[in-house]
Amino acid sequence: MELFWILLFSSVSTLAWGQGVYAPANAQIVHSGAACNVKDDNISERIYTIKEGDTLVLQCIVKGHPRPQVRWTKTAGSASDKFQETSIYNETLRIEGIQRVQGGRYYCKADNGVGVAAIKSIRVDVQYLDTPVLTVHQTISDVRGSYYQEKTVFLRCTVNSNPPARFIWKRGSMLIEQSKDNGVDIYEPLYTQGETKVLKLKNLRPKDFADYTCQVSVRNVCNIEDKSITFRLTNATSPPMIRLSVNDTVVVDPGQDVLLTCEVTAGFPQPNVTWTRYPGPLPLSALVRESTLILRAVTPADAGFYNCTAVNNVGNPARKNVNLVVRTMSNLTFQITPDSNKDSETIQMGRDLKLSCHVDATPQEKVNYTWYKNGVPVYNSETLILLRSDPDMAPGTSSLEIVDMKFRDLATYSCVANFPGSRVPELRVDVNISQNSVSPPVLSVPPGGQIVSVREGGNVELVCLVADGKPRPPILWSRTEKDLLMPSGRPIVETPDGRLRLRNVSRDMMGAYRCQTAPYNGLNIKRREAQVQLNVQYPPILDPVFQDVRSRNYQMVTLRCTVLRSNPPRLADIRWFRNGDFIRMPMPDLKEMPELKFKLEPNNNGSYECRVSNSAGTSTCTFNVTAQPYNAEFYFDTPNPVRILKGNNYSYTLQWTQRDPEATDPIIGYWINVRKNKQVLLSKQIDLKSKEPEKGVLMSHTISDLRIPLSYEVRLAPVTTYSTGDYVSRIIQYSEPYTYPRPSDHVCGFEDERICGFSQDRSDVFDWTRQNHLSQNPKRSANTGPETDRSGTKEGYYMYIEASRPRVKGDKARLLSPLFNVSSNRGPKGSGRVPYCVSFYYHMKGKHIGTLNVLLRVRSIASVDSVMWTKSGDQGSDWKKAFFGISPSGPFQTLSPSSRLCNLTYC
């Protein structure tokens, strides 16, 4: 078979030239997915309706030369002009299982750099219908002037849908109509979310205790079926009530098990109990048993608000919250504050001194602080004042104030933080107060450390040292520019030894860094600070990084490599290379722009590199210098490129332009090869016959003897005297010709979805189906229908009908041809009617095949249908050819009411 294709293959050795065809992009949106409906909303926009869960397929049909690039974007809705999703670069937009949130306006933008980009839009309306929710609400009120109570019940039915749903209420199986029952009222409440209808049962009667059904419908839009929900109303119906087995707040130690029980105390029907957590979902280790939540070995990550909700669709859901607090304690710090009233920075006898202690804990208010002096507990006295929560400090800070300090107050003070009755270990900090143990810190940067240089990608250490001072506080690092964060992403970084270590340094880390003494774990006095400048060195930044340079042979070429930025700015070396080999030349001036000039010859085409170095590294400008011509640009908007040939073959008119033909040596021809399944069927050179391509001017070449309905890959490359350009490729596909100037031109094989202008007759019972062996219905009747088209290929298409069940005798399926105008030429021997030949292939196999008729319909004041050919019964498993002549008196059509296939050729 493959060999047969090669033998039949040929190419027409003619080349046609056209006018300039560079044109801006033009776009049109078509659909091929599971659309329920497509309609025009107004002149400028179309609405595409689709069922939720179906597949959305939108195709952007583009024209323009060069071939436009297509980009799809979406907005949230009609009022928004902000793009919500990432752009998709593809002519076809496909969304599997579309969801309601994906509805909105979709834009197709086509741009080829010529003129203004083309933009088309279509609004996608996703249709859906959720299961309704039915809730019951009761009110009991005294009726004035009477001695009884009125009990009213409201049944509220809510649903989310698109389009808006229609509501139907039923009591049992009987439809409830407000006009026929004075005891009910049906209305739509105000200010409700979603679509809601309320059934009001006024002053309950015995017959009102029944099963109530709310049925919702979108009137079968997109084949969405109706949905309903039923509720049984009894005299025991009541809303849920619950109570918890614990208090509103539960405080536990890490590692403990927690048991939370939500007891249902009332409600009918039996409420359904659920547990949730905020923030975040329930822990993975959580276990729910009916209304009890069990948390095993809790950690601080399990803390949060746990919500118990009981729902039975009567009244409002019952909710209770539990705040679970898991004790934690860390980071115990201290502060030494000299007499603030005297602006003192040292300990002095006869002045006040404050010692403060703070721990980060949860819950902070449950922390207990205990102070010791030389190991002995401290109690309030005239000279020692204990503050459980110091108002001058951060919340949760305990302080010990020493009033009018004496020598007896010089001692070691200890602060111990703990949770009373908890297994969380206590934390302790000791502070030695003596005349020699406390002194202000002195912050300094080591010599040579004020400016630190590092190569990009390396590691560096910034150092600020506490040269003196007791006790020595930690050092806090930050950027001097307040809007900049530290490389870790935090505004401040603490270092216990004053050394800030940075890894994989980048140029955006360059700048000034501030180091400060922390106000804790030392003297609480004015902060000491210093600065360190980080200088990040990086190789030169060059332009261009890559450039494609085309030129004619034996012309001068100039290559320039621009240095945009460099740190350090002083260049160390500039070198040029060709294909990896060093080019020997005088040492260039390092202060000027690197430049290389040479005459391009066939032997010095290649890759040129300019390598520019500083002390931090080397960067490269790369130039691809060649006399090779630019690639051809296929033209995709050729009108009617397909022509039908004899023997089930076709020809294809290929068109293209040449990109920048003046840039290189004259183009003398093109190499063209045609492939099918990676096998080369044709390879030849197209000779331009001394006529050079012009920019934007179309060239054409006809490829003949292609097999219907196969597609092929075509590759094309320009040729000069010295070289051949790069190949570009495209797929050419068979499509039915769609213009019929006269009946003698009409040939149809149904390979195109447009089926050559044929149409289904609206007055028949059922329709014809376009299919091939790969797309045929696997559930069709056994031992019927063709395995291939009439040419013997499984890929070929034909028109098909199923003559077995559910079809019955007398059913008709009619396929109408386009309307043909008869020729103005006269017929033979002076006749006023021109004869035409109608031929076609048919396949009729099956016990109940019925009759195939071909009718001629001549258009006049009253259209007349005449049977021109007929065949009945099983005709075997082969395709058969039929033909007959006609001489219509005016414009005419052919009709085929019940055949399996109708391939028509008007000859």
mmCIF file of N, CA and C in Angstrom, residues 538-543 560-566 569-577 588 590 592-595 609-621:
data_model
loop_
_atom_site.group_PDB
_atom_site.id
_atom_site.type_symbol
_atom_site.label_atom_id
_atom_site.label_comp_id
_atom_site.label_asym_id
_atom_site.label_seq_id
_atom_site.Cartn_x
_atom_site.Cartn_y
_atom_site.Cartn_z
ATOM 1 N N TYR A 538 29.322 40.791 40.746
ATOM 2 C CA TYR A 538 28.757 39.885 39.744
ATOM 3 C C TYR A 538 29.389 40.179 38.391
ATOM 4 N N PRO A 539 29.401 39.161 37.525
ATOM 5 C CA PRO A 539 30.001 39.348 36.197
ATOM 6 C C PRO A 539 29.245 40.387 35.394
ATOM 7 N N PRO A 540 29.841 40.889 34.311
ATOM 8 C CA PRO A 540 29.177 41.906 33.490
ATOM 9 C C PRO A 540 27.838 41.404 32.948
ATOM 10 N N ILE A 541 26.855 42.318 32.882
ATOM 11 C CA ILE A 541 25.569 42.039 32.242
ATOM 12 C C ILE A 541 25.647 42.607 30.836
ATOM 13 N N LEU A 542 25.480 41.733 29.825
ATOM 14 C CA LEU A 542 25.734 42.104 28.444
ATOM 15 C C LEU A 542 24.454 42.104 27.617
ATOM 16 N N ASP A 543 24.488 42.827 26.516
ATOM 17 C CA ASP A 543 23.406 42.855 25.549
ATOM 18 C C ASP A 543 24.002 42.915 24.146
ATOM 19 N N ARG A 560 28.535 43.930 17.901
ATOM 20 C CA ARG A 560 28.751 44.780 19.067
ATOM 21 C C ARG A 560 28.162 44.117 20.304
ATOM 22 N N CYS A 561 28.923 44.149 21.395
ATOM 23 C CA CYS A 561 28.510 43.566 22.679
ATOM 24 C C CYS A 561 28.526 44.681 23.719
ATOM 25 N N THR A 562 27.348 45.094 24.188
ATOM 26 C CA THR A 562 27.230 46.240 25.094
ATOM 27 C C THR A 562 27.253 45.771 26.542
ATOM 28 N N VAL A 563 28.072 46.437 27.363
ATOM 29 C CA VAL A 563 28.124 46.156 28.795
ATOM 30 C C VAL A 563 27.109 47.066 29.488
ATOM 31 N N LEU A 564 26.026 46.486 29.998
ATOM 32 C CA LEU A 564 24.986 47.269 30.660
ATOM 33 C C LEU A 564 25.373 47.613 32.092
ATOM 34 N N ARG A 565 25.796 46.611 32.859
ATOM 35 C CA ARG A 565 26.200 46.809 34.258
ATOM 36 C C ARG A 565 27.292 45.807 34.590
ATOM 37 N N SER A 566 28.083 46.187 35.611
ATOM 38 C CA SER A 566 29.154 45.299 36.052
ATOM 39 C C SER A 566 29.593 45.728 37.447
ATOM 40 N N PRO A 569 32.940 47.609 38.267
ATOM 41 C CA PRO A 569 32.761 48.113 36.899
ATOM 42 C C PRO A 569 33.989 47.962 36.019
ATOM 43 N N ARG A 570 35.150 47.819 36.603
ATOM 44 C CA ARG A 570 36.388 47.735 35.801
ATOM 45 C C ARG A 570 36.475 46.365 35.147
ATOM 46 N N LEU A 571 36.601 46.363 33.815
ATOM 47 C CA LEU A 571 36.718 45.117 33.081
ATOM 48 C C LEU A 571 38.151 44.612 33.122
ATOM 49 N N ALA A 572 38.294 43.287 33.119
ATOM 50 C CA ALA A 572 39.629 42.680 33.181
ATOM 51 C C ALA A 572 40.075 42.136 31.837
ATOM 52 N N ASP A 573 39.112 41.697 31.001
ATOM 53 C CA ASP A 573 39.512 41.065 29.741
ATOM 54 C C ASP A 573 38.328 41.047 28.782
ATOM 55 N N ILE A 574 38.632 41.154 27.459
ATOM 56 C CA ILE A 574 37.637 41.004 26.394
ATOM 57 C C ILE A 574 38.253 40.092 25.337
ATOM 58 N N ARG A 575 37.546 38.991 25.009
ATOM 59 C CA ARG A 575 38.062 38.058 24.005
ATOM 60 C C ARG A 575 36.936 37.632 23.059
ATOM 61 N N TRP A 576 37.317 37.442 21.776
ATOM 62 C CA TRP A 576 36.372 36.988 20.755
ATOM 63 C C TRP A 576 36.731 35.572 20.316
ATOM 64 N N PHE A 577 35.681 34.752 20.070
ATOM 65 C CA PHE A 577 35.858 33.372 19.649
ATOM 66 C C PHE A 577 34.927 33.081 18.469
ATOM 67 N N PRO A 588 41.818 44.739 22.760
ATOM 68 C CA PRO A 588 40.850 45.832 22.671
ATOM 69 C C PRO A 588 40.961 46.768 23.866
ATOM 70 N N LEU A 590 39.696 48.321 26.972
ATOM 71 C CA LEU A 590 38.720 47.851 27.956
ATOM 72 C C LEU A 590 37.705 48.918 28.336
ATOM 73 N N GLU A 592 36.136 50.820 26.019
ATOM 74 C CA GLU A 592 35.223 51.020 24.908
ATOM 75 C C GLU A 592 34.331 49.792 24.727
ATOM 76 N N MET A 593 33.248 49.975 23.961
ATOM 77 C CA MET A 593 32.318 48.878 23.697
ATOM 78 C C MET A 593 33.011 47.808 22.865
ATOM 79 N N PRO A 594 32.943 46.540 23.293
ATOM 80 C CA PRO A 594 33.554 45.462 22.508
ATOM 81 C C PRO A 594 32.910 45.376 21.125
ATOM 82 N N GLU A 595 33.750 45.277 20.086
ATOM 83 C CA GLU A 595 33.260 45.283 18.717
ATOM 84 C C GLU A 595 34.165 44.424 17.857
ATOM 85 N N GLU A 609 31.448 34.398 19.745
ATOM 86 C CA GLU A 609 31.242 34.719 21.154
ATOM 87 C C GLU A 609 32.173 35.848 21.559
ATOM 88 N N CYS A 610 31.600 36.810 22.319
ATOM 89 C CA CYS A 610 32.394 37.864 22.939
ATOM 90 C C CYS A 610 32.364 37.606 24.438
ATOM 91 N N ARG A 611 33.503 37.247 25.007
ATOM 92 C CA ARG A 611 33.578 36.924 26.433
ATOM 93 C C ARG A 611 34.198 38.104 27.175
ATOM 94 N N VAL A 612 33.386 38.724 28.057
ATOM 95 C CA VAL A 612 33.797 39.914 28.798
ATOM 96 C C VAL A 612 33.924 39.526 30.268
ATOM 97 N N SER A 613 35.075 39.871 30.879
ATOM 98 C CA SER A 613 35.364 39.445 32.254
ATOM 99 C C SER A 613 35.664 40.637 33.150
ATOM 100 N N ASN A 614 35.274 40.497 34.417
ATOM 101 C CA ASN A 614 35.780 41.339 35.497
ATOM 102 C C ASN A 614 36.271 40.413 36.600
ATOM 103 N N SER A 615 36.590 40.952 37.745
ATOM 104 C CA SER A 615 37.145 40.109 38.799
ATOM 105 C C SER A 615 36.119 39.128 39.368
ATOM 106 N N ALA A 616 34.809 39.350 39.082
ATOM 107 C CA ALA A 616 33.778 38.468 39.611
ATOM 108 C C ALA A 616 33.450 37.315 38.679
ATOM 109 N N GLY A 617 33.810 37.402 37.406
ATOM 110 C CA GLY A 617 33.499 36.315 36.492
ATOM 111 C C GLY A 617 33.413 36.789 35.061
ATOM 112 N N THR A 618 32.907 35.914 34.195
ATOM 113 C CA THR A 618 32.857 36.157 32.745
ATOM 114 C C THR A 618 31.436 35.964 32.239
ATOM 115 N N SER A 619 31.040 36.866 31.337
ATOM 116 C CA SER A 619 29.761 36.748 30.661
ATOM 117 C C SER A 619 30.000 36.739 29.158
ATOM 118 N N THR A 620 28.957 36.290 28.395
ATOM 119 C CA THR A 620 29.152 36.069 26.967
ATOM 120 C C THR A 620 28.009 36.639 26.160
ATOM 121 N N CYS A 621 28.380 37.349 25.061
ATOM 122 C CA CYS A 621 27.441 37.673 23.986
ATOM 123 C C CYS A 621 27.647 36.632 22.886
#
